[in-house]
């Protein structure tokens, strides 16, 4: 599996934003380690800015240092998705994620229909989570057709959109979504067969106490102010504090047996 990680931030972040230094020095290695625990064969590439200092030698990652201009960051991300796939191999699967994520398990899904690429949908807002994209091995050309269509839609309809969300709208339109489905669904378009998977089952935002009660999801996304929780979660579930995390899980598990709210250990977080 080839993992394309996006750590694309403008050099002049607003006051109070999470420092770029921490994104490079802490979040990136934690993310890679969480992926390698599930997919030891994973190979990493990262899209970032020239100002970033990322420890690529730790995971032998290939760095795309991209200067940020006036165009929206989501547009640049989508454009580099395409560039990365164009330079890749056809017999490889590709996973596109962001740097503020941790992988909790392997991707599991029982879908009988054929599909080329998978994206997560939600039942409100823009419907699509553009920060997670999975391309099946041997389906690179179909995925490229879909992404090129999404990029063209972005340029035609949403390039002047000032905020994050324009890429979600472009993905939604490219997938020809009329409304969110009620279950995992394959949406056939002229370019590709797009598997729409529920966001809450495959990529979820953590609560403040997620380390004590790991949610049932594939990817945990520490977006926005949640970034400050990522180190603590990693320490309790993957790092030197894993023994404490297991102990706390047992305690919460005992409380669940007494009739309290359900809690799941890390080993149970893979989607079924």
PDB file of C-alpha atoms in Angstrom:
ATOM      1  CA  UNK A   1       0.000   0.000   0.000  1.00  0.00           C
ATOM      2  CA  UNK A   2       1.190   3.490  -0.882  1.00  0.00           C
ATOM      3  CA  UNK A   3       0.117   6.113   1.669  1.00  0.00           C
ATOM      4  CA  UNK A   4      -0.053   9.742   0.556  1.00  0.00           C
ATOM      5  CA  UNK A   5      -0.136  12.019   3.585  1.00  0.00           C
ATOM      6  CA  UNK A   6      -1.138  15.680   3.418  1.00  0.00           C
ATOM      7  CA  UNK A   7       0.440  18.149   5.849  1.00  0.00           C
ATOM      8  CA  UNK A   8      -0.280  21.289   3.871  1.00  0.00           C
ATOM      9  CA  UNK A   9      -0.431  24.491   5.921  1.00  0.00           C
ATOM     10  CA  UNK A  10       0.205  28.100   5.055  1.00  0.00           C
ATOM     11  CA  UNK A  11       3.437  29.523   6.580  1.00  0.00           C
ATOM     12  CA  UNK A  12       1.493  32.329   8.248  1.00  0.00           C
ATOM     13  CA  UNK A  13      -0.981  30.442  10.420  1.00  0.00           C
ATOM     14  CA  UNK A  14      -3.521  32.438  12.454  1.00  0.00           C
ATOM     15  CA  UNK A  15      -2.813  33.225  16.077  1.00  0.00           C
ATOM     16  CA  UNK A  16      -3.415  30.257  18.332  1.00  0.00           C
ATOM     17  CA  UNK A  17      -3.084  27.700  15.552  1.00  0.00           C
ATOM     18  CA  UNK A  18      -1.308  24.449  16.338  1.00  0.00           C
ATOM     19  CA  UNK A  19       2.388  25.052  15.571  1.00  0.00           C
ATOM     20  CA  UNK A  20       3.669  23.660  12.284  1.00  0.00           C
ATOM     21  CA  UNK A  21       6.755  22.478  14.168  1.00  0.00           C
ATOM     22  CA  UNK A  22       4.669  19.994  16.151  1.00  0.00           C
ATOM     23  CA  UNK A  23       2.871  18.759  13.056  1.00  0.00           C
ATOM     24  CA  UNK A  24       6.192  17.736  11.561  1.00  0.00           C
ATOM     25  CA  UNK A  25       8.066  16.550  14.622  1.00  0.00           C
ATOM     26  CA  UNK A  26       5.306  14.685  16.453  1.00  0.00           C
ATOM     27  CA  UNK A  27       2.130  14.004  14.483  1.00  0.00           C
ATOM     28  CA  UNK A  28       3.806  12.659  11.356  1.00  0.00           C
ATOM     29  CA  UNK A  29       5.814   9.891  13.140  1.00  0.00           C
ATOM     30  CA  UNK A  30       2.801   8.936  15.268  1.00  0.00           C
ATOM     31  CA  UNK A  31       0.620   8.605  12.185  1.00  0.00           C
ATOM     32  CA  UNK A  32       3.194   6.500  10.313  1.00  0.00           C
ATOM     33  CA  UNK A  33       3.699   4.193  13.275  1.00  0.00           C
ATOM     34  CA  UNK A  34      -0.053   3.616  13.609  1.00  0.00           C
ATOM     35  CA  UNK A  35      -0.260   2.683   9.903  1.00  0.00           C
ATOM     36  CA  UNK A  36       2.765   0.368  10.003  1.00  0.00           C
ATOM     37  CA  UNK A  37       1.212  -1.545  12.900  1.00  0.00           C
ATOM     38  CA  UNK A  38      -1.631  -2.505  10.545  1.00  0.00           C
ATOM     39  CA  UNK A  39       0.199  -2.501   7.191  1.00  0.00           C
ATOM     40  CA  UNK A  40       3.930  -3.236   7.671  1.00  0.00           C
ATOM     41  CA  UNK A  41       4.439  -3.035   3.902  1.00  0.00           C
ATOM     42  CA  UNK A  42       3.133   0.556   3.666  1.00  0.00           C
ATOM     43  CA  UNK A  43       5.243   3.131   1.790  1.00  0.00           C
ATOM     44  CA  UNK A  44       4.836   6.816   2.641  1.00  0.00           C
ATOM     45  CA  UNK A  45       4.815  10.018   0.622  1.00  0.00           C
ATOM     46  CA  UNK A  46       3.935  13.391   2.077  1.00  0.00           C
ATOM     47  CA  UNK A  47       2.752  16.656   0.589  1.00  0.00           C
ATOM     48  CA  UNK A  48       3.921  19.613   2.647  1.00  0.00           C
ATOM     49  CA  UNK A  49       5.383  23.098   2.377  1.00  0.00           C
ATOM     50  CA  UNK A  50       9.094  23.959   1.960  1.00  0.00           C
ATOM     51  CA  UNK A  51       9.044  25.509   5.453  1.00  0.00           C
ATOM     52  CA  UNK A  52       8.294  22.162   7.103  1.00  0.00           C
ATOM     53  CA  UNK A  53      11.044  20.097   8.705  1.00  0.00           C
ATOM     54  CA  UNK A  54       9.744  16.548   8.590  1.00  0.00           C
ATOM     55  CA  UNK A  55      11.715  13.520   9.810  1.00  0.00           C
ATOM     56  CA  UNK A  56      11.352  11.668   6.505  1.00  0.00           C
ATOM     57  CA  UNK A  57      14.469   9.580   7.142  1.00  0.00           C
ATOM     58  CA  UNK A  58      12.637   7.803   9.965  1.00  0.00           C
ATOM     59  CA  UNK A  59      10.160   6.157   7.590  1.00  0.00           C
ATOM     60  CA  UNK A  60      12.023   6.570   4.276  1.00  0.00           C
ATOM     61  CA  UNK A  61       9.224   8.814   3.080  1.00  0.00           C
ATOM     62  CA  UNK A  62       9.227  10.704  -0.188  1.00  0.00           C
ATOM     63  CA  UNK A  63       8.616  14.411   0.423  1.00  0.00           C
ATOM     64  CA  UNK A  64       6.733  16.678  -1.977  1.00  0.00           C
ATOM     65  CA  UNK A  65       7.694  20.194  -0.852  1.00  0.00           C
ATOM     66  CA  UNK A  66       5.088  22.427  -2.449  1.00  0.00           C
ATOM     67  CA  UNK A  67       5.129  26.238  -2.141  1.00  0.00           C
ATOM     68  CA  UNK A  68       1.708  27.648  -1.300  1.00  0.00           C
ATOM     69  CA  UNK A  69       0.356  30.389  -3.518  1.00  0.00           C
ATOM     70  CA  UNK A  70      -2.991  32.141  -3.608  1.00  0.00           C
ATOM     71  CA  UNK A  71      -5.066  29.137  -4.599  1.00  0.00           C
ATOM     72  CA  UNK A  72      -7.094  27.381  -1.870  1.00  0.00           C
ATOM     73  CA  UNK A  73      -5.348  24.563  -0.007  1.00  0.00           C
ATOM     74  CA  UNK A  74      -8.086  22.008  -0.846  1.00  0.00           C
ATOM     75  CA  UNK A  75      -7.532  22.726  -4.537  1.00  0.00           C
ATOM     76  CA  UNK A  76      -3.791  22.144  -4.209  1.00  0.00           C
ATOM     77  CA  UNK A  77      -4.422  18.915  -2.316  1.00  0.00           C
ATOM     78  CA  UNK A  78      -6.716  17.568  -5.027  1.00  0.00           C
ATOM     79  CA  UNK A  79      -4.279  18.570  -7.753  1.00  0.00           C
ATOM     80  CA  UNK A  80      -1.475  16.655  -6.028  1.00  0.00           C
ATOM     81  CA  UNK A  81      -3.689  13.614  -5.491  1.00  0.00           C
ATOM     82  CA  UNK A  82      -3.825  13.405  -9.279  1.00  0.00           C
ATOM     83  CA  UNK A  83      -0.127  14.049  -9.759  1.00  0.00           C
ATOM     84  CA  UNK A  84       0.782  11.364  -7.243  1.00  0.00           C
ATOM     85  CA  UNK A  85      -1.448   8.756  -8.913  1.00  0.00           C
ATOM     86  CA  UNK A  86      -0.145   9.647 -12.365  1.00  0.00           C
ATOM     87  CA  UNK A  87       3.386   8.816 -11.221  1.00  0.00           C
ATOM     88  CA  UNK A  88       2.372   5.642  -9.384  1.00  0.00           C
ATOM     89  CA  UNK A  89       2.073   1.976 -10.269  1.00  0.00           C
ATOM     90  CA  UNK A  90      -1.187   0.392 -11.354  1.00  0.00           C
ATOM     91  CA  UNK A  91      -0.904  -2.761  -9.242  1.00  0.00           C
ATOM     92  CA  UNK A  92      -0.664  -0.846  -5.959  1.00  0.00           C
ATOM     93  CA  UNK A  93      -3.432   0.293  -3.623  1.00  0.00           C
ATOM     94  CA  UNK A  94      -3.358   3.947  -2.557  1.00  0.00           C
ATOM     95  CA  UNK A  95      -4.544   5.583   0.632  1.00  0.00           C
ATOM     96  CA  UNK A  96      -4.809   9.376   0.939  1.00  0.00           C
ATOM     97  CA  UNK A  97      -5.017  10.790   4.472  1.00  0.00           C
ATOM     98  CA  UNK A  98      -4.035  13.823   6.559  1.00  0.00           C
ATOM     99  CA  UNK A  99      -1.261  14.183   9.122  1.00  0.00           C
ATOM    100  CA  UNK A 100      -3.546  14.620  12.157  1.00  0.00           C
ATOM    101  CA  UNK A 101      -4.894  11.063  12.010  1.00  0.00           C
ATOM    102  CA  UNK A 102      -4.219   7.694  13.640  1.00  0.00           C
ATOM    103  CA  UNK A 103      -5.116   4.310  12.155  1.00  0.00           C
ATOM    104  CA  UNK A 104      -6.811   1.968  14.630  1.00  0.00           C
ATOM    105  CA  UNK A 105      -7.214  -1.175  12.524  1.00  0.00           C
ATOM    106  CA  UNK A 106      -7.242  -2.690   9.064  1.00  0.00           C
ATOM    107  CA  UNK A 107      -9.818  -1.691   6.461  1.00  0.00           C
ATOM    108  CA  UNK A 108     -12.623  -4.253   6.450  1.00  0.00           C
ATOM    109  CA  UNK A 109     -15.779  -4.093   4.397  1.00  0.00           C
ATOM    110  CA  UNK A 110     -18.132  -6.740   3.032  1.00  0.00           C
ATOM    111  CA  UNK A 111     -19.366  -5.352  -0.286  1.00  0.00           C
ATOM    112  CA  UNK A 112     -20.203  -7.728  -3.123  1.00  0.00           C
ATOM    113  CA  UNK A 113     -20.316  -5.086  -5.837  1.00  0.00           C
ATOM    114  CA  UNK A 114     -17.177  -4.094  -7.691  1.00  0.00           C
ATOM    115  CA  UNK A 115     -15.697  -0.709  -6.798  1.00  0.00           C
ATOM    116  CA  UNK A 116     -12.659   1.335  -7.833  1.00  0.00           C
ATOM    117  CA  UNK A 117     -12.179   3.915  -5.093  1.00  0.00           C
ATOM    118  CA  UNK A 118     -13.751   4.566  -1.707  1.00  0.00           C
ATOM    119  CA  UNK A 119     -14.604   7.870  -0.062  1.00  0.00           C
ATOM    120  CA  UNK A 120     -16.416   8.550   3.201  1.00  0.00           C
ATOM    121  CA  UNK A 121     -19.808  10.234   3.203  1.00  0.00           C
ATOM    122  CA  UNK A 122     -21.716  11.974   5.973  1.00  0.00           C
ATOM    123  CA  UNK A 123     -25.367  12.824   6.411  1.00  0.00           C
ATOM    124  CA  UNK A 124     -24.976  16.549   6.850  1.00  0.00           C
ATOM    125  CA  UNK A 125     -22.929  19.444   5.549  1.00  0.00           C
ATOM    126  CA  UNK A 126     -21.092  18.751   2.310  1.00  0.00           C
ATOM    127  CA  UNK A 127     -21.717  14.978   2.553  1.00  0.00           C
ATOM    128  CA  UNK A 128     -18.169  13.997   1.550  1.00  0.00           C
ATOM    129  CA  UNK A 129     -15.034  13.778   3.708  1.00  0.00           C
ATOM    130  CA  UNK A 130     -12.324  14.726   1.202  1.00  0.00           C
ATOM    131  CA  UNK A 131      -9.506  13.941   3.653  1.00  0.00           C
ATOM    132  CA  UNK A 132      -9.822  10.170   3.205  1.00  0.00           C
ATOM    133  CA  UNK A 133      -9.587   8.413  -0.160  1.00  0.00           C
ATOM    134  CA  UNK A 134      -8.779   4.754  -0.868  1.00  0.00           C
ATOM    135  CA  UNK A 135      -7.928   3.456  -4.359  1.00  0.00           C
ATOM    136  CA  UNK A 136      -7.976  -0.292  -4.982  1.00  0.00           C
ATOM    137  CA  UNK A 137      -5.032  -2.033  -6.591  1.00  0.00           C
ATOM    138  CA  UNK A 138      -5.424  -2.164 -10.356  1.00  0.00           C
ATOM    139  CA  UNK A 139      -7.984   0.681 -10.402  1.00  0.00           C
ATOM    140  CA  UNK A 140      -5.602   3.627 -10.740  1.00  0.00           C
ATOM    141  CA  UNK A 141      -6.879   4.701 -14.176  1.00  0.00           C
ATOM    142  CA  UNK A 142     -10.503   4.727 -13.034  1.00  0.00           C
ATOM    143  CA  UNK A 143      -9.564   6.715  -9.927  1.00  0.00           C
ATOM    144  CA  UNK A 144      -7.627   9.199 -12.049  1.00  0.00           C
ATOM    145  CA  UNK A 145     -10.657   9.693 -14.268  1.00  0.00           C
ATOM    146  CA  UNK A 146     -12.821  10.450 -11.247  1.00  0.00           C
ATOM    147  CA  UNK A 147     -10.300  12.816  -9.653  1.00  0.00           C
ATOM    148  CA  UNK A 148      -9.734  14.702 -12.900  1.00  0.00           C
ATOM    149  CA  UNK A 149     -13.478  15.154 -13.197  1.00  0.00           C
ATOM    150  CA  UNK A 150     -13.617  16.430  -9.598  1.00  0.00           C
ATOM    151  CA  UNK A 151     -10.766  18.858 -10.317  1.00  0.00           C
ATOM    152  CA  UNK A 152     -12.545  20.185 -13.402  1.00  0.00           C
ATOM    153  CA  UNK A 153     -15.736  20.674 -11.391  1.00  0.00           C
ATOM    154  CA  UNK A 154     -13.714  22.464  -8.706  1.00  0.00           C
ATOM    155  CA  UNK A 155     -12.227  24.834 -11.296  1.00  0.00           C
ATOM    156  CA  UNK A 156     -15.561  25.477 -12.997  1.00  0.00           C
ATOM    157  CA  UNK A 157     -17.769  25.924  -9.913  1.00  0.00           C
ATOM    158  CA  UNK A 158     -15.830  26.321  -6.677  1.00  0.00           C
ATOM    159  CA  UNK A 159     -12.410  27.873  -7.275  1.00  0.00           C
ATOM    160  CA  UNK A 160     -13.518  31.160  -5.687  1.00  0.00           C
ATOM    161  CA  UNK A 161     -14.874  29.385  -2.619  1.00  0.00           C
ATOM    162  CA  UNK A 162     -12.913  30.933   0.292  1.00  0.00           C
ATOM    163  CA  UNK A 163     -13.079  28.107   2.843  1.00  0.00           C
ATOM    164  CA  UNK A 164     -12.516  24.392   3.304  1.00  0.00           C
ATOM    165  CA  UNK A 165     -15.428  22.506   1.806  1.00  0.00           C
ATOM    166  CA  UNK A 166     -15.126  23.325  -1.878  1.00  0.00           C
ATOM    167  CA  UNK A 167     -13.300  20.059  -2.527  1.00  0.00           C
ATOM    168  CA  UNK A 168     -16.067  18.198  -0.703  1.00  0.00           C
ATOM    169  CA  UNK A 169     -18.617  19.799  -3.001  1.00  0.00           C
ATOM    170  CA  UNK A 170     -16.518  18.868  -6.042  1.00  0.00           C
ATOM    171  CA  UNK A 171     -16.304  15.233  -4.886  1.00  0.00           C
ATOM    172  CA  UNK A 172     -20.045  15.213  -4.240  1.00  0.00           C
ATOM    173  CA  UNK A 173     -20.799  16.501  -7.729  1.00  0.00           C
ATOM    174  CA  UNK A 174     -18.276  14.165  -9.374  1.00  0.00           C
ATOM    175  CA  UNK A 175     -19.881  11.189  -7.608  1.00  0.00           C
ATOM    176  CA  UNK A 176     -23.273  12.431  -8.850  1.00  0.00           C
ATOM    177  CA  UNK A 177     -24.739  12.237  -5.362  1.00  0.00           C
ATOM    178  CA  UNK A 178     -28.354  13.329  -5.052  1.00  0.00           C
ATOM    179  CA  UNK A 179     -28.571  12.540  -1.344  1.00  0.00           C
ATOM    180  CA  UNK A 180     -26.463  10.605   1.183  1.00  0.00           C
ATOM    181  CA  UNK A 181     -27.108   6.826   1.143  1.00  0.00           C
ATOM    182  CA  UNK A 182     -28.268   4.902   4.189  1.00  0.00           C
ATOM    183  CA  UNK A 183     -25.512   2.266   4.003  1.00  0.00           C
ATOM    184  CA  UNK A 184     -22.280   1.534   2.099  1.00  0.00           C
ATOM    185  CA  UNK A 185     -23.205   2.080  -1.543  1.00  0.00           C
ATOM    186  CA  UNK A 186     -21.435   1.844  -4.895  1.00  0.00           C
ATOM    187  CA  UNK A 187     -22.184   4.917  -6.990  1.00  0.00           C
ATOM    188  CA  UNK A 188     -21.446   4.211 -10.664  1.00  0.00           C
ATOM    189  CA  UNK A 189     -20.261   7.159 -12.743  1.00  0.00           C
ATOM    190  CA  UNK A 190     -18.864   7.220 -16.305  1.00  0.00           C
ATOM    191  CA  UNK A 191     -15.377   7.514 -14.833  1.00  0.00           C
ATOM    192  CA  UNK A 192     -15.369   5.083 -11.912  1.00  0.00           C
ATOM    193  CA  UNK A 193     -17.365   3.005  -9.462  1.00  0.00           C
ATOM    194  CA  UNK A 194     -17.240   5.020  -6.262  1.00  0.00           C
ATOM    195  CA  UNK A 195     -17.786   3.206  -2.972  1.00  0.00           C
ATOM    196  CA  UNK A 196     -19.425   5.523  -0.447  1.00  0.00           C
ATOM    197  CA  UNK A 197     -18.770   4.374   3.128  1.00  0.00           C
ATOM    198  CA  UNK A 198     -20.298   5.924   6.290  1.00  0.00           C
ATOM    199  CA  UNK A 199     -17.880   8.426   7.786  1.00  0.00           C
ATOM    200  CA  UNK A 200     -18.738   7.527  11.380  1.00  0.00           C
ATOM    201  CA  UNK A 201     -17.687   3.905  10.756  1.00  0.00           C
ATOM    202  CA  UNK A 202     -14.396   4.670   9.027  1.00  0.00           C
ATOM    203  CA  UNK A 203     -13.166   8.112  10.040  1.00  0.00           C
ATOM    204  CA  UNK A 204     -14.318   9.794  13.236  1.00  0.00           C
ATOM    205  CA  UNK A 205     -13.392  12.769  15.413  1.00  0.00           C
ATOM    206  CA  UNK A 206     -12.263  11.779  18.926  1.00  0.00           C
ATOM    207  CA  UNK A 207     -13.911  12.923  22.112  1.00  0.00           C
ATOM    208  CA  UNK A 208     -11.799  14.315  24.937  1.00  0.00           C
ATOM    209  CA  UNK A 209     -11.656  10.904  26.612  1.00  0.00           C
ATOM    210  CA  UNK A 210     -11.209   8.795  23.468  1.00  0.00           C
ATOM    211  CA  UNK A 211      -8.018   7.260  24.878  1.00  0.00           C
ATOM    212  CA  UNK A 212     -10.072   5.684  27.672  1.00  0.00           C
ATOM    213  CA  UNK A 213     -12.884   4.564  25.376  1.00  0.00           C
ATOM    214  CA  UNK A 214     -11.497   4.054  21.833  1.00  0.00           C
ATOM    215  CA  UNK A 215     -14.310   4.488  19.304  1.00  0.00           C
ATOM    216  CA  UNK A 216     -15.228   1.831  16.779  1.00  0.00           C
ATOM    217  CA  UNK A 217     -13.713   3.330  13.658  1.00  0.00           C
ATOM    218  CA  UNK A 218     -10.864   2.817  11.200  1.00  0.00           C
ATOM    219  CA  UNK A 219      -9.279   6.287  11.252  1.00  0.00           C
ATOM    220  CA  UNK A 220      -9.324   8.682  14.212  1.00  0.00           C
ATOM    221  CA  UNK A 221      -9.080  12.276  12.969  1.00  0.00           C
ATOM    222  CA  UNK A 222      -7.685  14.866  15.407  1.00  0.00           C
ATOM    223  CA  UNK A 223      -8.925  17.850  13.422  1.00  0.00           C
ATOM    224  CA  UNK A 224      -8.747  21.462  14.587  1.00  0.00           C
ATOM    225  CA  UNK A 225      -8.395  21.951  18.363  1.00  0.00           C
ATOM    226  CA  UNK A 226      -8.413  18.160  18.870  1.00  0.00           C
ATOM    227  CA  UNK A 227      -4.781  18.022  17.692  1.00  0.00           C
ATOM    228  CA  UNK A 228      -3.594  18.609  21.249  1.00  0.00           C
ATOM    229  CA  UNK A 229      -5.150  15.284  22.288  1.00  0.00           C
ATOM    230  CA  UNK A 230      -3.268  13.213  19.720  1.00  0.00           C
ATOM    231  CA  UNK A 231      -0.047  12.739  21.718  1.00  0.00           C
ATOM    232  CA  UNK A 232      -1.899  11.554  24.824  1.00  0.00           C
ATOM    233  CA  UNK A 233      -4.024   9.129  22.844  1.00  0.00           C
ATOM    234  CA  UNK A 234      -0.979   7.722  21.066  1.00  0.00           C
ATOM    235  CA  UNK A 235       0.928   7.353  24.344  1.00  0.00           C
ATOM    236  CA  UNK A 236      -1.912   5.398  25.980  1.00  0.00           C
ATOM    237  CA  UNK A 237      -2.740   3.172  23.016  1.00  0.00           C
ATOM    238  CA  UNK A 238       0.555   2.678  21.172  1.00  0.00           C
ATOM    239  CA  UNK A 239       3.399   4.129  23.251  1.00  0.00           C
ATOM    240  CA  UNK A 240       4.987   3.499  26.629  1.00  0.00           C
ATOM    241  CA  UNK A 241       1.689   4.089  28.391  1.00  0.00           C
ATOM    242  CA  UNK A 242      -0.054   1.235  26.555  1.00  0.00           C
ATOM    243  CA  UNK A 243      -0.085  -0.827  29.761  1.00  0.00           C
ATOM    244  CA  UNK A 244      -2.060   1.955  31.417  1.00  0.00           C
ATOM    245  CA  UNK A 245      -4.375   2.174  28.434  1.00  0.00           C
ATOM    246  CA  UNK A 246      -5.088  -1.560  28.688  1.00  0.00           C
ATOM    247  CA  UNK A 247      -5.722  -1.242  32.421  1.00  0.00           C
ATOM    248  CA  UNK A 248      -8.131   1.637  31.906  1.00  0.00           C
ATOM    249  CA  UNK A 249      -9.894  -0.310  29.156  1.00  0.00           C
ATOM    250  CA  UNK A 250     -10.371  -3.220  31.547  1.00  0.00           C
ATOM    251  CA  UNK A 251     -11.767  -0.896  34.191  1.00  0.00           C
ATOM    252  CA  UNK A 252     -14.206   0.683  31.765  1.00  0.00           C
ATOM    253  CA  UNK A 253     -15.009  -2.804  30.450  1.00  0.00           C
ATOM    254  CA  UNK A 254     -15.903  -3.953  33.964  1.00  0.00           C
ATOM    255  CA  UNK A 255     -18.140  -0.933  34.339  1.00  0.00           C
ATOM    256  CA  UNK A 256     -19.809  -1.767  31.033  1.00  0.00           C
ATOM    257  CA  UNK A 257     -20.578  -5.248  32.323  1.00  0.00           C
ATOM    258  CA  UNK A 258     -22.363  -3.561  35.215  1.00  0.00           C
ATOM    259  CA  UNK A 259     -24.658  -1.823  32.753  1.00  0.00           C
ATOM    260  CA  UNK A 260     -22.876   1.390  31.900  1.00  0.00           C
ATOM    261  CA  UNK A 261     -22.236   2.865  28.454  1.00  0.00           C
ATOM    262  CA  UNK A 262     -20.340   0.584  26.029  1.00  0.00           C
ATOM    263  CA  UNK A 263     -16.585   0.853  25.648  1.00  0.00           C
ATOM    264  CA  UNK A 264     -14.351  -0.951  23.162  1.00  0.00           C
ATOM    265  CA  UNK A 265     -10.675  -1.769  23.316  1.00  0.00           C
ATOM    266  CA  UNK A 266      -8.281  -0.943  20.535  1.00  0.00           C
ATOM    267  CA  UNK A 267      -8.398  -4.503  19.205  1.00  0.00           C
ATOM    268  CA  UNK A 268     -12.125  -4.122  18.551  1.00  0.00           C
ATOM    269  CA  UNK A 269     -11.986  -0.877  16.612  1.00  0.00           C
ATOM    270  CA  UNK A 270     -11.644  -2.346  13.101  1.00  0.00           C
ATOM    271  CA  UNK A 271     -14.848  -1.965  11.092  1.00  0.00           C
ATOM    272  CA  UNK A 272     -16.606  -5.244  10.473  1.00  0.00           C
TER     273      UNK A 272
END
